[in-house]
Amino acid sequence: MNKKLLVELNDMQRKAVEQINGEILILAGAGTGKTKTITYRIANMIENKGISPYSILALTFTNKASNEMKERIASLIGDEARKCTVSTFHSFGLRLLRIYYNYIGYNENLTVYDTDDQKRVIEELDKRYNLLNFINTDVGTLLGIFSNFKELELVGSIEAMNEYLGFNPKKQYILDFFNHYERFLKENNAIDFSDILYLTKKLLENKEILEKVQERYKYLMVDEYQDTNQIQFKIIEMIAEKYKNICVVGDDNQSIYKFRGADIGNILSFTSTYPNATTIKLEQNYRSTKMIIDTSNRVIEKNKAKTDKKLWTANEKGELIKVLQCTNNYNEGKRVTDEIKKLIKKGFEYKDITILYRTNAQSRIFEDNFINENMPYKIYGGLSFYDRAEIKDMICFLKLFYNTNDDIALIRVLNTPKRRIGDVSMDKLKAFASKHEISLFEALKFANEVQGLTNIAREEMETFYYLIKKFQRKMENGTEMAELLEHFLKEIYYYEFMQKDIKYKENYDDRCDNIEEFKNFISEMERKSSDDEDKLGALLEEISLKKTSRDEEENLNAIKLMTIHNSKGLEFPVVFLVGMVKDIFPSFRCETEEDLEEERRVCYVGLTRAKKELFLSFYSKRIMYNKEKPAFPSMFLNEIPNTNMQIIKEQYTKIDDRNLD
C-alpha cells in the first residue's frame, strides 16, 4: 500500500487510519465503512509507519470477521499481513494458554472439551459420586451454573459462589460437584470453553507473562467493541495498560447482545476509562438512501444511553418508507407476498429481498405464502418452521392421535419428554412387535409380556399407551385440535421438559413462541375445514405438502428470511421489517427502560440493513385459536415522522390513514 490509496477514504476515515498512537475510540455507524477503515489502518501501520506486524493484535468476535480482515489486509500489502495477529478473543486466549500452560498447572497437550465432552464428564462423575439425584437438576442447567462461576470470576471464592446460588437448598451438592468436575478436567489436562477467557485473564495476572504479552503486542485493536463483556474488557485493559496504544471500533447503537453478556457500558464509558482518548466519528453512511438514514436516526435518537453521533449520507433521497397496514397477522403474509411480486416486476430479483423479524416463530406465515405462490426462499440462521425440533414433536403427537400405527412418530416422541425407557428397552419392544406382527403402539399395551423389561419401563410404556388413547377419545368427542394439543402438552409436562433438556432449553422462549404459532396454524386450518371433513387428516396432509414442496437445493436467487439479530453486519437492497406490533416488537418481555432501549437498538439494526427500499408492516388484529384480539402498532412506528412514511392500506379496510396510536 502507498499513500495514494488514502485518497479512497473520506476525511474521518483518513483521520482514523493515520492516527496510530494513543487511546482511540472510533464510533463507526452502520454502513460507514468500518471494516475498510480497520484494514486500511493496519495496512498503513505496517506499510507506511514502519510498525512491525508482529506487534499488532486485532481482536474480533467471529472467525468469519477475522478471516475477512486478514484477506483484505493481504490484498493491500501482501504477505506481510499474515504476520500480524488477527483472531477472535477465544482463539487468542487459547494461543496464550498453549504457550504458558505450565503457569496454570497444565501439560503441553492441552485439550478443549466441547458440550458433548462436558456431558460425558458429568455422567462419569455421577456414576462415581451419585450427586445429580441430590441436586435434582438436569446436566445442561448444571453446566450453565459451572460456566457462570467462571465467566463471572467467582471461582476460588466459596462466599461468592454461595451468594450466586442464593437460597438454593442444594448449593452444597452443586459446589461439591463443581469441585469434582474441575478436578476431573485438571486430571485429564482439559479445559472447557468457559475456561479459555477465565484462565487467560488469570494468566495475565502474572506480571512476567503480562509484560511479555505487552511487549509483543504494543498496538491493540478491538472490533465490535460494543459487544464485549466484562472479562473481555479486563483482558483488553490489561494488555493495553503499558503502551496505551489501544484503538476500539464499535457502535453503541448496534449493541444488541445483552442476553449473551455484552455490556454496552464498555463503549459508553471508554473516554472515562481513558481520559486522554481521541474520539473519531464515522458518520457518513454509504449504504442507504437519505430517507432510510433519516428514519433510522429519528428512532434511535429516543434512546438516552448513547454517544453523540448522527448518520448522514450523500446518497439519493430515495423512496418513502412503505408501511403495510394489515387487518390481521395472516393477512400480513399475503400483503408482503403481493409487494414482493410488484418488486419483481420492477426489476428486482428474489435474492435482493430480505424478510426480517424479531423472533423465529414469525417466519411460518411468510414461508406458507411463499410455498403457495411457488416463490423461492431460504431461512438463514435457523431452521425452516416445520423443521424445528419442537414443531416436529407437535406434528408427531398429532400423527399418533390420527394413526397409532405410525411407528416413526412413536419412536420420536415416546421418550419426549424422558420416560425412563432406554435404548435397550426400545430394542426389546421393537423385537416383540416384529415377532407378533403388530405396531409399536400396540406392543405398548402388552409391555408386561415383553421379556427383559424393567418394571419402570413397563409402567411407562403402558402409561403412554393409555394416554394416547385418552386423547384420541377427546378428539372424537369434538375437542378442538389446538386445545387438545395444549392439554396434552400440559399433561406430559412438555414445557418443563424444554426448560431442563440441554437440547431444548437454549432459546426456550423462542420455542414456546413457535408452539403458540403452530397452534394458531392448527386453529386456522380447522376454521377453513368443513364440518364433515376429516380435519386432522387434512391438517397433516397440508403440513406434509408444505414440508416436501420446499426446494431443498441451494437456490441463490431466493428471498432471505432471518431474525434481526442474524442480519447484523449484513445489507440488502430491499428489507421488509415485519411484525411491528406491540408485545412482539418491542417484546412483551421488556420490563425496564434498559430493556426497551435494547429493543430500540434491535429496531435500528433492522432499519439500517436496507439499501434502496424499506417496508414496515403491522396489523390491527391478531388471530389466535380462531379468536381475534386487538393488536396495536409498535411504539417504534410512532417514532417515525409522518413525512417519511407512505401508509399502504388494504382497499377494503376502514382504518384511518394513520392509526398508529
XYZ file of C-alpha atoms in Angstrom:
661
model
C 0.000 0.000 0.000
C 1.092 3.569 -0.563
C -0.268 6.975 0.370
C -2.165 7.229 -2.882
C -4.655 4.687 -1.585
C -5.595 7.031 1.245
C -7.491 9.163 -1.263
C -10.136 6.417 -1.275
C -11.012 7.365 2.284
C -13.191 10.220 3.495
C -11.772 12.770 5.951
C -12.808 10.950 9.135
C -11.777 7.534 7.826
C -8.392 9.000 6.909
C -8.037 10.519 10.373
C -8.761 7.111 11.930
C -6.249 5.442 9.621
C -3.454 7.957 10.174
C -3.732 8.381 13.957
C -1.753 5.445 15.278
C -0.539 6.154 18.789
C -2.592 6.583 21.929
C -6.095 5.686 23.009
C -8.631 5.954 20.215
C -12.375 5.377 20.099
C -13.749 5.009 16.574
C -17.533 5.332 16.645
C -18.488 3.672 13.378
C -22.160 3.915 12.489
C -23.999 1.441 10.279
C -22.719 1.350 6.699
C -19.885 3.827 7.315
C -17.058 1.584 6.061
C -15.903 0.235 9.418
C -14.116 -2.852 8.078
C -12.441 -0.825 5.346
C -11.179 1.680 7.924
C -9.791 -1.043 10.219
C -7.997 -2.882 7.412
C -6.545 0.312 5.931
C -5.392 1.377 9.390
C -3.480 -1.867 9.956
C -2.078 -1.761 6.428
C -0.962 1.845 6.932
C 0.731 0.961 10.231
C 2.806 -1.730 8.555
C 3.418 -0.246 5.128
C 3.792 3.484 5.811
C 4.583 3.792 9.524
C 7.164 1.018 9.688
C 5.438 -0.755 12.586
C 6.279 -4.427 12.876
C 3.240 -6.582 12.024
C 4.276 -8.865 14.916
C 3.417 -6.086 17.352
C -0.183 -5.702 16.130
C -3.087 -7.548 17.756
C -6.585 -7.192 16.285
C -9.431 -8.926 18.126
C -12.804 -9.769 16.586
C -15.827 -11.834 17.582
C -16.210 -14.320 14.747
C -13.900 -16.438 12.631
C -15.645 -15.041 9.562
C -14.807 -11.455 10.537
C -11.244 -12.444 11.409
C -10.649 -14.210 8.087
C -12.228 -11.385 6.091
C -9.987 -8.841 7.813
C -6.848 -10.910 7.114
C -7.732 -11.270 3.436
C -8.470 -7.574 2.978
C -5.214 -6.503 4.639
C -3.301 -9.018 2.488
C -4.920 -7.598 -0.653
C -3.458 -4.199 0.296
C 0.084 -5.058 1.394
C 0.679 -8.712 0.539
C 2.087 -11.459 2.755
C 3.293 -9.079 5.474
C -0.316 -9.031 6.600
C -0.013 -12.670 7.685
C 2.488 -11.689 10.366
C 0.065 -9.610 12.435
C -2.296 -11.382 14.855
C -5.928 -11.110 13.787
C -8.119 -13.505 15.725
C -11.167 -13.982 17.903
C -10.922 -13.437 21.647
C -11.125 -17.170 22.321
C -8.530 -18.102 19.675
C -6.129 -15.537 21.093
C -6.717 -16.729 24.649
C -6.218 -20.375 23.716
C -2.953 -19.490 21.963
C -1.636 -17.925 25.170
C -2.767 -20.902 27.247
C -0.938 -23.317 24.946
C 2.256 -21.254 25.295
C 2.113 -20.711 29.064
C 0.275 -23.923 30.033
C 2.696 -24.695 32.866
C 1.797 -21.462 34.652
C -1.800 -22.630 35.074
C -0.901 -26.171 36.081
C -1.481 -27.944 32.756
C 0.685 -30.067 30.480
C 1.664 -29.275 26.904
C -1.089 -31.186 25.051
C -3.985 -29.147 26.388
C -7.454 -30.383 25.339
C -10.593 -28.240 24.999
C -13.825 -30.064 25.878
C -16.940 -29.216 23.897
C -20.512 -29.535 25.216
C -20.767 -33.254 24.417
C -17.460 -33.892 26.189
C -18.705 -31.953 29.211
C -21.910 -34.010 29.349
C -19.904 -37.231 29.330
C -17.751 -35.891 32.173
C -20.864 -35.126 34.229
C -22.268 -38.604 33.544
C -18.986 -40.252 34.538
C -18.751 -38.228 37.736
C -22.351 -39.001 38.614
C -21.581 -42.715 38.392
C -18.816 -42.182 40.923
C -20.497 -39.782 43.350
C -24.264 -40.022 42.645
C -24.815 -36.310 43.184
C -27.349 -35.499 40.438
C -30.153 -37.153 42.394
C -29.436 -34.858 45.327
C -29.122 -31.747 43.141
C -32.337 -32.629 41.279
C -31.434 -30.750 38.104
C -30.504 -31.622 34.548
C -26.991 -31.727 33.109
C -27.464 -28.596 30.961
C -28.536 -26.440 33.892
C -25.617 -27.701 35.963
C -23.112 -26.908 33.214
C -24.649 -23.434 32.888
C -24.003 -22.818 36.591
C -20.396 -24.009 36.219
C -19.930 -21.706 33.225
C -21.245 -18.691 35.148
C -18.893 -19.443 38.038
C -16.031 -18.901 35.595
C -17.355 -16.095 33.413
C -18.335 -14.068 36.481
C -14.952 -14.839 38.065
C -16.443 -16.455 41.163
C -14.093 -19.451 41.153
C -11.920 -19.643 44.233
C -14.360 -17.770 46.445
C -16.755 -20.049 48.297
C -18.547 -16.975 49.576
C -19.072 -15.568 46.058
C -20.316 -18.878 44.640
C -22.668 -19.310 47.616
C -24.018 -15.818 47.059
C -24.569 -16.564 43.350
C -26.542 -19.718 44.205
C -28.726 -17.743 46.615
C -31.189 -19.744 48.666
C -30.764 -22.925 46.631
C -31.039 -25.723 49.234
C -28.867 -27.963 47.055
C -25.979 -25.479 46.860
C -23.534 -27.655 48.808
C -24.094 -30.577 46.430
C -23.590 -28.219 43.462
C -20.332 -26.907 44.900
C -19.130 -30.459 45.621
C -19.954 -31.489 42.040
C -18.138 -28.419 40.692
C -15.025 -29.338 42.650
C -15.157 -32.900 41.267
C -15.694 -31.503 37.746
C -12.739 -29.138 37.967
C -10.520 -31.866 39.396
C -11.528 -34.218 36.572
C -10.639 -31.624 33.936
C -7.277 -30.996 35.543
C -6.528 -34.729 35.758
C -7.343 -35.076 32.065
C -5.342 -31.985 31.063
C -8.522 -30.451 29.716
C -10.398 -27.158 29.865
C -13.901 -26.229 28.772
C -14.935 -23.267 26.596
C -15.698 -21.036 29.594
C -12.209 -21.674 30.937
C -10.488 -20.041 27.966
C -11.114 -16.373 28.797
C -11.219 -17.001 32.554
C -7.771 -18.655 32.511
C -6.424 -16.087 30.025
C -7.194 -13.325 32.489
C -5.666 -15.376 35.318
C -2.580 -15.878 33.171
C -2.246 -12.144 32.555
C -2.343 -11.503 36.297
C 1.165 -12.973 36.297
C 3.360 -9.875 35.915
C 6.062 -11.725 33.990
C 3.629 -13.079 31.407
C 1.694 -9.805 31.166
C 4.916 -7.933 30.430
C 5.802 -10.416 27.668
C 2.359 -10.032 26.088
C 2.511 -6.237 26.378
C 5.957 -6.159 24.750
C 4.789 -8.427 21.943
C 1.520 -6.576 21.268
C 2.250 -2.862 21.533
C -0.691 -1.995 19.294
C -4.137 -3.324 20.132
C -7.309 -3.030 18.055
C -10.744 -4.337 19.028
C -13.599 -4.660 16.562
C -17.290 -4.577 17.620
C -16.286 -3.172 20.993
C -19.925 -2.642 21.975
C -20.292 -6.453 22.163
C -17.541 -7.039 24.738
C -18.366 -8.463 28.166
C -16.650 -7.675 31.452
C -13.942 -10.333 31.316
C -13.038 -9.327 27.725
C -12.930 -5.708 28.849
C -10.476 -6.600 31.623
C -8.220 -8.605 29.268
C -8.084 -5.687 26.821
C -7.372 -3.220 29.603
C -4.502 -5.324 30.956
C -2.771 -5.741 27.583
C -3.096 -2.035 26.708
C -2.017 -0.769 30.132
C 1.703 -0.285 29.370
C 1.817 1.379 25.962
C -1.792 2.589 25.803
C -1.913 2.144 22.040
C -5.448 0.902 22.021
C -7.974 1.511 19.277
C -11.518 0.232 19.723
C -14.142 0.326 16.993
C -17.852 -0.016 17.523
C -21.329 1.444 17.505
C -23.303 1.691 20.729
C -26.476 1.967 18.641
C -25.870 -1.606 17.463
C -25.308 -3.147 20.881
C -27.932 -5.918 20.816
C -26.317 -8.859 22.597
C -27.020 -8.141 26.246
C -28.503 -11.653 26.534
C -25.029 -13.042 25.725
C -23.349 -10.924 28.386
C -22.398 -7.905 26.235
C -22.047 -4.717 28.282
C -22.864 -1.500 26.397
C -21.239 0.374 29.287
C -17.804 -0.653 27.971
C -18.102 1.558 24.902
C -20.132 4.306 26.579
C -17.501 4.713 29.323
C -14.398 4.365 27.121
C -13.473 8.040 27.432
C -13.895 7.790 31.216
C -11.651 4.732 31.347
C -9.142 6.517 29.095
C -9.452 10.279 29.769
C -6.844 11.127 27.117
C -8.665 9.212 24.412
C -9.369 10.676 20.987
C -12.865 10.067 19.630
C -13.291 9.761 15.869
C -16.804 9.525 14.463
C -17.561 7.739 11.200
C -20.979 9.158 10.370
C -21.133 9.115 6.566
C -23.249 6.166 5.500
C -22.519 4.639 2.080
C -25.253 2.000 2.190
C -28.687 3.564 2.391
C -30.838 6.343 0.979
C -31.343 9.636 2.788
C -34.896 8.586 3.671
C -33.780 5.345 5.331
C -30.998 7.095 7.253
C -33.246 9.896 8.482
C -35.875 7.365 9.588
C -33.269 5.297 11.462
C -31.906 8.419 13.172
C -35.390 9.504 14.281
C -35.946 6.181 16.013
C -32.595 5.750 17.756
C -32.475 9.351 18.978
C -35.135 8.386 21.550
C -32.540 6.336 23.451
C -30.820 8.011 26.383
C -27.866 5.625 26.724
C -25.904 6.552 23.619
C -22.984 8.551 22.301
C -23.370 11.821 20.413
C -23.273 10.911 16.725
C -25.679 11.038 13.787
C -25.559 9.220 10.482
C -25.771 11.124 7.210
C -25.376 10.175 3.573
C -24.647 11.753 0.221
C -26.755 9.090 -1.486
C -30.041 9.812 -3.253
C -33.088 10.820 -1.257
C -34.838 7.565 -2.082
C -38.443 6.494 -1.718
C -40.678 6.942 1.294
C -40.731 4.136 3.867
C -43.706 1.985 2.930
C -45.846 0.897 5.868
C -48.198 -2.019 5.209
C -51.297 -1.652 7.355
C -52.809 -5.140 7.571
C -56.096 -6.374 9.015
C -54.521 -9.329 10.832
C -51.333 -11.370 11.197
C -52.312 -13.862 8.494
C -53.062 -11.125 6.030
C -49.603 -9.665 6.727
C -48.026 -12.657 4.972
C -50.207 -12.186 1.895
C -49.591 -8.435 1.757
C -45.818 -8.880 1.914
C -46.011 -11.557 -0.795
C -48.021 -9.227 -3.049
C -45.490 -6.416 -2.567
C -42.653 -8.782 -3.474
C -44.450 -9.639 -6.731
C -44.546 -5.907 -7.558
C -40.825 -5.580 -6.770
C -40.019 -8.461 -9.124
C -41.979 -6.707 -11.874
C -39.940 -3.528 -11.160
C -36.727 -5.424 -11.929
C -35.599 -6.645 -8.514
C -34.572 -10.282 -8.110
C -35.678 -12.577 -5.299
C -32.150 -12.508 -3.851
C -32.430 -8.717 -3.410
C -35.275 -9.117 -0.916
C -34.980 -9.958 2.783
C -37.649 -10.512 5.447
C -36.503 -9.552 8.953
C -38.451 -10.499 12.082
C -37.987 -10.275 15.828
C -38.486 -13.978 16.598
C -38.132 -17.152 14.535
C -41.777 -18.088 15.105
C -42.834 -15.248 12.782
C -41.335 -16.968 9.742
C -44.175 -19.507 9.423
C -46.807 -17.277 7.824
C -44.335 -15.975 5.232
C -42.997 -19.458 4.466
C -46.538 -20.704 3.873
C -47.300 -17.862 1.461
C -44.057 -18.348 -0.470
C -44.741 -22.086 -0.747
C -48.281 -21.472 -2.011
C -47.015 -18.963 -4.573
C -44.054 -21.144 -5.567
C -41.616 -18.364 -4.661
C -38.054 -19.431 -3.752
C -36.864 -18.652 -0.227
C -34.185 -19.605 2.257
C -34.124 -19.469 6.040
C -30.847 -18.086 7.384
C -29.571 -18.632 10.893
C -32.297 -21.092 11.710
C -34.384 -23.999 10.514
C -37.499 -23.830 8.417
C -40.500 -23.541 10.728
C -41.651 -27.124 10.210
C -38.116 -28.469 10.689
C -37.664 -27.080 14.212
C -37.386 -29.770 16.896
C -40.373 -28.658 18.956
C -42.575 -28.386 15.842
C -41.515 -31.865 14.717
C -42.593 -33.087 18.171
C -46.004 -31.405 17.805
C -46.537 -32.980 14.382
C -45.632 -36.433 15.709
C -48.041 -36.069 18.646
C -50.830 -35.234 16.179
C -49.802 -38.121 13.908
C -50.208 -40.543 16.822
C -53.654 -39.157 17.641
C -54.527 -39.748 13.990
C -52.747 -43.036 13.296
C -51.284 -45.109 16.121
C -49.620 -47.405 13.582
C -47.110 -44.655 12.707
C -44.008 -46.258 14.244
C -41.718 -43.405 13.148
C -43.790 -40.831 15.010
C -43.926 -43.049 18.085
C -40.147 -43.594 18.127
C -39.586 -39.829 18.100
C -41.906 -38.926 20.966
C -42.105 -41.982 23.194
C -39.193 -40.604 25.188
C -40.004 -36.933 24.648
C -40.188 -35.918 27.432
C -37.950 -38.554 29.028
C -39.899 -41.574 30.314
C -37.086 -43.771 31.538
C -37.371 -46.020 28.502
C -33.795 -46.683 27.422
C -32.409 -47.873 24.075
C -32.243 -51.474 25.299
C -35.919 -51.402 26.301
C -36.844 -49.893 22.927
C -34.968 -52.674 21.118
C -36.881 -55.302 23.132
C -40.183 -53.570 22.320
C -39.319 -53.485 18.595
C -38.407 -57.176 18.657
C -41.702 -58.058 20.388
C -43.728 -56.010 17.872
C -41.925 -57.630 14.943
C -42.407 -61.134 16.310
C -46.156 -60.650 16.818
C -46.574 -58.546 13.653
C -48.144 -55.616 15.458
C -47.346 -51.882 15.598
C -45.046 -50.493 18.244
C -48.004 -48.667 19.730
C -49.989 -51.889 20.076
C -46.917 -53.522 21.615
C -47.001 -50.896 24.389
C -50.309 -52.379 25.528
C -48.619 -55.751 26.061
C -45.496 -54.389 27.793
C -45.997 -56.929 30.612
C -45.377 -59.724 28.107
C -42.115 -58.229 26.758
C -39.201 -60.158 28.181
C -36.346 -58.374 29.870
C -38.024 -55.002 30.543
C -37.603 -53.242 33.871
C -40.730 -52.625 35.897
C -40.273 -48.898 35.359
C -40.050 -49.293 31.567
C -43.194 -51.483 31.535
C -45.116 -48.948 33.592
C -44.033 -46.025 31.411
C -44.949 -47.836 28.189
C -48.416 -48.740 29.409
C -48.985 -45.203 30.739
C -48.113 -43.714 27.353
C -50.433 -46.147 25.569
C -53.466 -45.218 27.654
C -52.551 -41.516 27.495
C -52.737 -41.518 23.686
C -55.996 -43.470 23.815
C -57.424 -40.920 26.256
C -56.662 -38.027 23.920
C -57.994 -39.890 20.904
C -61.346 -40.084 22.717
C -61.192 -36.353 23.443
C -60.623 -35.723 19.746
C -63.538 -37.979 18.772
C -65.736 -36.062 21.206
C -65.099 -32.833 19.291
C -62.333 -31.114 21.271
C -60.660 -28.526 19.030
C -57.211 -29.634 17.893
C -55.280 -26.647 19.271
C -56.976 -27.050 22.653
C -56.365 -30.806 22.535
C -52.678 -30.309 21.856
C -52.307 -27.743 24.636
C -53.965 -30.077 27.188
C -51.690 -32.895 26.043
C -48.549 -30.763 26.419
C -49.564 -29.819 29.942
C -50.304 -33.415 30.901
C -46.876 -34.640 29.759
C -45.113 -31.582 31.264
C -43.640 -30.684 27.873
C -42.770 -27.081 28.740
C -40.995 -28.185 31.919
C -39.092 -30.711 29.814
C -37.928 -27.995 27.400
C -36.700 -25.867 30.301
C -34.476 -28.678 31.539
C -33.361 -30.568 28.447
C -29.940 -29.420 27.197
C -31.065 -29.544 23.533
C -34.312 -27.622 24.074
C -33.559 -25.154 26.863
C -31.461 -22.970 24.556
C -33.829 -20.437 23.005
C -36.619 -21.666 25.289
C -38.731 -18.534 24.809
C -38.440 -18.804 21.012
C -39.504 -22.449 21.158
C -42.590 -21.510 23.207
C -43.400 -18.839 20.614
C -43.063 -21.447 17.853
C -45.515 -23.775 19.596
C -48.004 -20.924 20.001
C -47.658 -20.123 16.311
C -48.205 -23.788 15.440
C -51.400 -23.845 17.495
C -52.513 -20.722 15.632
C -51.860 -22.554 12.376
C -53.939 -25.528 13.578
C -56.813 -23.234 14.506
C -56.605 -21.516 11.134
C -56.750 -24.844 9.279
C -59.627 -26.070 11.461
C -61.575 -22.894 10.748
C -61.161 -23.411 6.991
C -62.305 -27.059 7.138
C -65.916 -28.068 6.583
C -67.815 -29.746 9.397
C -67.892 -33.156 7.703
C -64.202 -33.101 6.725
C -61.511 -35.207 8.371
C -59.886 -32.145 9.949
C -56.818 -33.770 11.460
C -56.176 -35.761 8.292
C -56.447 -32.590 6.196
C -54.127 -30.751 8.574
C -51.433 -33.443 8.402
C -51.733 -33.545 4.621
C -51.282 -29.781 4.445
C -48.177 -29.951 6.646
C -46.754 -32.769 4.549
C -47.207 -30.757 1.364
C -45.572 -27.717 2.915
C -42.568 -29.740 4.107
C -41.991 -31.514 0.794
C -42.653 -28.618 -1.547
C -39.681 -26.669 -0.257
C -36.721 -26.707 -2.633
C -34.035 -28.456 -0.661
C -31.265 -27.494 -3.033
C -29.370 -24.278 -2.546
C -31.163 -21.629 -4.565
C -29.121 -18.483 -4.617
C -31.871 -16.441 -6.233
C -34.190 -16.723 -3.246
C -35.899 -14.478 -0.722
C -33.946 -14.411 2.535
C -35.664 -14.854 5.890
C -33.850 -14.245 9.184
C -34.101 -12.656 12.604
C -32.816 -9.111 13.011
C -30.026 -10.428 15.243
C -28.843 -12.688 12.426
C -28.846 -9.762 9.994
C -26.293 -7.698 11.934
C -23.337 -6.799 9.733
C -25.269 -7.509 6.523
C -27.027 -5.307 3.958
C -29.794 -5.892 1.415
C -31.317 -3.860 -1.440
C -34.872 -4.376 -0.091
C -35.870 -5.073 3.509
C -39.261 -5.993 4.947
C -39.252 -5.414 8.712
C -42.385 -7.301 9.732
C -44.462 -7.762 12.866
C -44.153 -4.153 14.034
C -46.741 -4.777 16.719
C -46.853 -4.061 20.445
C -45.678 -7.001 22.602
C -43.910 -8.547 19.635
C -41.623 -5.652 18.825
C -40.779 -4.370 21.357
C -41.138 -7.716 23.053
C -43.610 -8.259 25.877
C -40.588 -9.400 27.871
C -39.383 -5.789 28.158
C -39.526 -4.925 31.839
C -37.171 -1.968 32.235
C -36.130 1.166 30.387
C -32.819 -0.574 29.714
C -34.663 -3.468 28.056
C -36.678 -1.053 25.915
C -33.567 0.760 24.738
C -32.012 -2.555 23.705
C -35.173 -3.357 21.718
C -34.943 0.048 20.035
C -31.332 -0.722 19.082
C -32.533 -4.005 17.570
C -35.063 -1.998 15.554
C -32.298 0.392 14.461
C -30.181 -2.516 13.245
C -33.144 -3.790 11.217
C -33.832 -0.395 9.633
C -30.193 0.204 8.673
C -29.878 -3.107 6.773
C -31.858 -1.632 3.849
C -30.065 -0.015 0.911
C -32.804 1.009 -1.530
C -36.297 0.245 -0.246
C -37.672 -0.351 3.233
C -41.077 -1.829 4.100
C -42.576 -1.978 7.596
C -45.693 -3.966 8.402
C -48.171 -4.168 11.263
C -51.706 -5.418 11.817
C -54.714 -4.277 13.819
C -55.980 -7.723 14.856
C -54.203 -10.880 15.904
C -55.907 -14.193 15.256
C -55.145 -16.799 17.917
C -57.053 -20.075 18.086
C -59.768 -18.739 15.776
C -60.311 -15.762 18.027
C -59.496 -12.175 17.124
C -57.695 -9.993 19.592
C -56.921 -6.330 19.049
C -53.318 -5.600 18.129
C -51.606 -2.246 18.329
C -48.793 -0.755 16.257
C -45.300 -0.811 17.673
C -44.239 2.347 19.506
C -41.276 2.432 17.121
C -43.651 3.214 14.247
C -44.875 6.269 16.134
C -41.287 7.481 16.370
C -41.067 7.821 12.582
C -42.241 11.196 11.171
C -45.410 11.218 9.053
C -43.465 12.829 6.244
C -41.177 9.809 5.956
C -43.955 7.231 5.538
C -46.373 6.086 2.911
C -49.168 4.125 4.604
C -50.411 1.421 2.256
C -53.847 0.238 3.372
C -55.901 -2.687 2.232
C -58.507 -1.366 -0.142
C -61.346 -2.887 1.780
C -60.336 -1.699 5.239
C -61.887 1.215 7.090
C -58.777 2.069 9.061
C -57.802 5.728 9.261
C -54.936 6.998 7.193
C -52.637 6.782 10.150
C -53.951 4.830 13.054
C -50.684 4.336 14.903
C -51.761 5.310 18.407
